[in-house]
Short mmCIF file of C-alpha atoms and ligand atoms in Angstrom, two decimals:
data_model
loop_
_atom_site.label_atom_id
_atom_site.label_comp_id
_atom_site.label_asym_id
_atom_site.label_seq_id
_atom_site.Cartn_x
_atom_site.Cartn_y
_atom_site.Cartn_z
CA MET A 257 111.18 -43.47 -90.15
CA ALA A 258 108.14 -45.10 -91.77
CA GLY A 259 105.00 -42.99 -92.08
CA ASN A 260 101.63 -43.74 -90.55
CA LYS A 261 99.23 -43.09 -93.41
CA THR A 262 98.39 -44.35 -96.87
CA LEU A 263 95.84 -43.56 -99.56
CA THR A 264 93.51 -46.18 -100.94
CA ILE A 265 90.98 -46.17 -103.76
CA ILE A 266 88.27 -48.78 -104.15
CA LYS A 267 88.32 -48.95 -107.95
CA PRO A 268 85.20 -48.75 -110.18
CA GLY A 269 84.88 -52.53 -110.69
CA ALA A 270 84.83 -53.28 -106.97
CA VAL A 271 82.32 -50.48 -106.31
CA LYS A 272 80.09 -51.83 -109.10
CA ASN A 273 80.37 -55.39 -107.75
CA ARG A 274 79.26 -54.21 -104.27
CA HIS A 275 82.54 -54.89 -102.51
CA ILE A 276 82.88 -51.57 -100.65
CA GLY A 277 81.69 -53.06 -97.35
CA GLY A 278 83.64 -56.31 -97.68
CA ILE A 279 86.85 -54.47 -98.48
CA PHE A 280 86.55 -51.95 -95.64
CA ALA A 281 85.78 -54.81 -93.22
CA LYS A 282 89.15 -56.36 -94.16
CA ILE A 283 90.89 -53.00 -93.86
CA GLU A 284 89.54 -52.30 -90.36
CA GLU A 285 90.10 -55.90 -89.20
CA ALA A 286 93.75 -55.48 -90.24
CA GLY A 287 94.14 -52.58 -87.81
CA PHE A 288 93.81 -49.54 -90.08
CA ARG A 289 91.73 -46.54 -88.98
CA VAL A 290 89.74 -44.66 -91.62
CA SER A 291 90.91 -41.07 -91.27
CA ALA A 292 89.05 -39.60 -94.27
CA ILE A 293 86.69 -41.11 -96.84
CA LYS A 294 84.63 -40.02 -99.84
CA SER A 295 83.02 -41.31 -103.02
CA LEU A 296 83.57 -39.53 -106.32
CA LYS A 297 83.93 -40.10 -110.06
CA LEU A 298 87.34 -39.17 -111.46
CA ALA A 299 87.40 -37.21 -114.71
CA PRO A 300 89.77 -38.80 -117.27
CA ALA A 301 92.14 -35.81 -116.82
CA GLU A 302 92.20 -36.41 -113.04
CA ALA A 303 92.94 -40.12 -113.50
CA GLU A 304 95.79 -39.13 -115.85
CA VAL A 305 97.29 -36.87 -113.19
CA PHE A 306 96.86 -39.44 -110.42
CA TYR A 307 98.61 -42.19 -112.43
CA SER A 308 101.00 -39.86 -114.31
CA ILE A 309 103.99 -41.97 -113.19
CA HIS A 310 102.69 -44.62 -115.66
CA ARG A 311 102.23 -42.11 -118.52
CA ASP A 312 104.65 -43.94 -120.83
CA LYS A 313 103.43 -47.48 -120.10
CA PRO A 314 101.50 -49.41 -122.77
CA PHE A 315 98.57 -49.90 -120.36
CA PHE A 316 98.22 -46.19 -119.45
CA GLN A 317 95.15 -45.41 -121.60
CA GLU A 318 93.38 -48.57 -120.44
CA LEU A 319 94.18 -47.63 -116.83
CA VAL A 320 92.86 -44.07 -117.22
CA ASP A 321 89.71 -45.28 -119.01
CA PHE A 322 89.02 -47.82 -116.28
CA MET A 323 89.69 -45.48 -113.34
CA SER A 324 87.33 -42.87 -114.80
CA SER A 325 84.65 -45.39 -115.87
CA GLY A 326 82.55 -45.13 -112.70
CA PRO A 327 82.48 -44.00 -109.09
CA VAL A 328 85.33 -44.84 -106.72
CA VAL A 329 85.75 -44.61 -102.96
CA ALA A 330 88.94 -42.89 -101.77
CA ALA A 331 90.18 -43.05 -98.19
CA VAL A 332 93.10 -42.06 -96.01
CA LEU A 333 94.10 -44.96 -93.74
CA LYS A 334 96.17 -44.68 -90.57
CA LYS A 335 98.37 -47.29 -88.93
CA GLU A 336 102.05 -47.65 -88.06
CA ASP A 337 104.01 -48.59 -91.20
CA ALA A 338 100.82 -47.93 -93.17
CA VAL A 339 102.25 -48.01 -96.71
CA GLU A 340 104.12 -51.29 -96.34
CA ASP A 341 101.44 -53.06 -94.29
CA PHE A 342 98.69 -51.97 -96.67
CA ARG A 343 100.58 -53.22 -99.73
CA GLU A 344 100.87 -56.56 -97.92
CA LEU A 345 97.13 -56.55 -97.18
CA ILE A 346 96.08 -55.81 -100.78
CA GLY A 347 98.50 -58.30 -102.40
CA SER A 348 100.18 -58.40 -105.81
CA THR A 349 99.02 -56.20 -108.68
CA ASP A 350 97.85 -59.31 -110.55
CA PRO A 351 95.26 -61.15 -108.43
CA ALA A 352 96.42 -64.45 -109.98
CA GLU A 353 99.72 -63.91 -108.14
CA ALA A 354 98.24 -62.47 -104.93
CA LYS A 355 98.47 -64.48 -101.70
CA GLU A 356 95.39 -66.18 -100.22
CA GLY A 357 93.42 -63.84 -97.98
CA THR A 358 94.66 -60.63 -99.60
CA ILE A 359 92.09 -58.10 -100.80
CA ARG A 360 93.04 -58.50 -104.45
CA LYS A 361 92.87 -62.31 -104.18
CA LEU A 362 89.40 -62.00 -102.68
CA PHE A 363 87.90 -59.15 -104.72
CA ALA A 364 89.90 -58.39 -107.90
CA GLU A 365 88.75 -59.48 -111.36
CA SER A 366 92.05 -59.16 -113.24
CA LYS A 367 95.39 -57.31 -113.29
CA SER A 368 93.82 -54.24 -114.90
CA HIS A 369 90.59 -54.45 -112.86
CA ASN A 370 92.26 -55.19 -109.56
CA ALA A 371 89.77 -53.78 -107.03
CA ILE A 372 91.98 -51.46 -105.02
CA HIS A 373 94.86 -48.98 -105.03
CA GLY A 374 97.48 -48.54 -102.32
CA SER A 375 100.22 -45.87 -102.17
CA ASP A 376 103.71 -47.24 -102.82
CA SER A 377 105.84 -44.84 -100.71
CA ASP A 378 105.41 -42.37 -97.86
CA GLU A 379 106.10 -39.48 -100.22
CA ASN A 380 103.47 -40.65 -102.70
CA ALA A 381 101.02 -41.32 -99.84
CA GLU A 382 101.35 -37.70 -98.73
CA ASN A 383 100.81 -36.38 -102.26
CA GLU A 384 97.91 -38.75 -102.96
CA CYS A 385 96.12 -37.85 -99.69
CA ASN A 386 96.42 -34.17 -100.66
CA PHE A 387 95.17 -34.97 -104.17
CA PHE A 388 91.85 -36.24 -102.76
CA PHE A 389 91.34 -34.53 -99.40
CA SER A 390 91.48 -31.09 -97.81
CA LYS A 391 92.13 -30.68 -94.08
CA LYS A 392 88.49 -30.11 -93.16
CA GLU A 393 87.45 -33.46 -94.68
CA TYR A 394 89.34 -35.53 -92.10
CA LEU A 395 87.43 -37.45 -89.42
CA GLU A 396 90.27 -36.93 -86.97
CA LYS A 397 93.13 -34.53 -86.33
CA HIS A 398 96.10 -35.18 -88.59
P1 LIG B 1141 98.00 -49.36 -107.78
O1 LIG B 1141 98.97 -48.24 -108.10
O2 LIG B 1141 96.66 -49.20 -108.47
O3 LIG B 1141 97.90 -49.61 -106.32
P2 LIG B 1141 100.07 -51.30 -108.19
O4 LIG B 1141 100.92 -50.32 -107.43
O5 LIG B 1141 99.95 -52.68 -107.65
O6 LIG B 1141 98.61 -50.72 -108.39
P3 LIG B 1141 101.26 -50.28 -110.59
O7 LIG B 1141 102.49 -50.85 -111.17
O8 LIG B 1141 101.35 -48.98 -109.85
O9 LIG B 1141 100.59 -51.41 -109.67
O10 LIG B 1141 100.20 -50.14 -111.76
C1 LIG B 1141 99.06 -49.30 -111.60
C2 LIG B 1141 97.84 -50.02 -112.15
O11 LIG B 1141 97.99 -50.17 -113.55
C3 LIG B 1141 97.64 -51.44 -111.62
O12 LIG B 1141 96.90 -51.47 -110.43
C4 LIG B 1141 96.87 -52.08 -112.75
O13 LIG B 1141 95.48 -51.78 -112.66
C5 LIG B 1141 97.42 -51.40 -113.97
N1 LIG B 1141 98.47 -52.22 -114.57
C6 LIG B 1141 99.73 -52.38 -114.14
N2 LIG B 1141 100.43 -53.22 -114.93
C7 LIG B 1141 99.56 -53.59 -115.90
C8 LIG B 1141 99.66 -54.43 -117.03
N3 LIG B 1141 100.79 -55.07 -117.34
N4 LIG B 1141 98.55 -54.58 -117.81
C9 LIG B 1141 97.39 -53.94 -117.53
N5 LIG B 1141 97.23 -53.12 -116.47
C10 LIG B 1141 98.30 -52.95 -115.67
MG1 LIG B 1142 101.07 -48.28 -107.93
#
């Protein structure tokens, strides 16, 4: 059965370019509820842990440097089929390939500076939500 939550991060470039409000408007219009939310700056070591699945990729260092380059906004989003529907809403990793109307098409600068993260499986969503949030930080029961 598909899960009902996913983890998103508004990445440093989109925060810097003042797209927090525009992006969350799209997220709420698409039927997601914000269940927890915070701003923070990731230490390089934290970004390494968060993206450790990509440890051996050629772009790993660039990814870690970018994700720790400035403040981000992390949030837990709730909706039926959250992971799949959110990946659809954000669009392809490379904004040049993302469909019209998707968040990355609208707000991303490039493949490496692509505005937003979305969990890619229910298992990763669970782990990523726990990476950023403790129980008492939720706006609603979960
Ligand atoms: P995210 O995990 O941030 O939601 P994604 O799931 O669409 O993105 P992944 O394959 O998990 O894509 O890659 C993680 C991130 O690494 C991408 O969002 C992008 O910023 C960066 N990245 C991926 N592929 C490349 C690449 N070929 N060159 C540069 N950066 C890349
Ligand atoms: Mg990913």
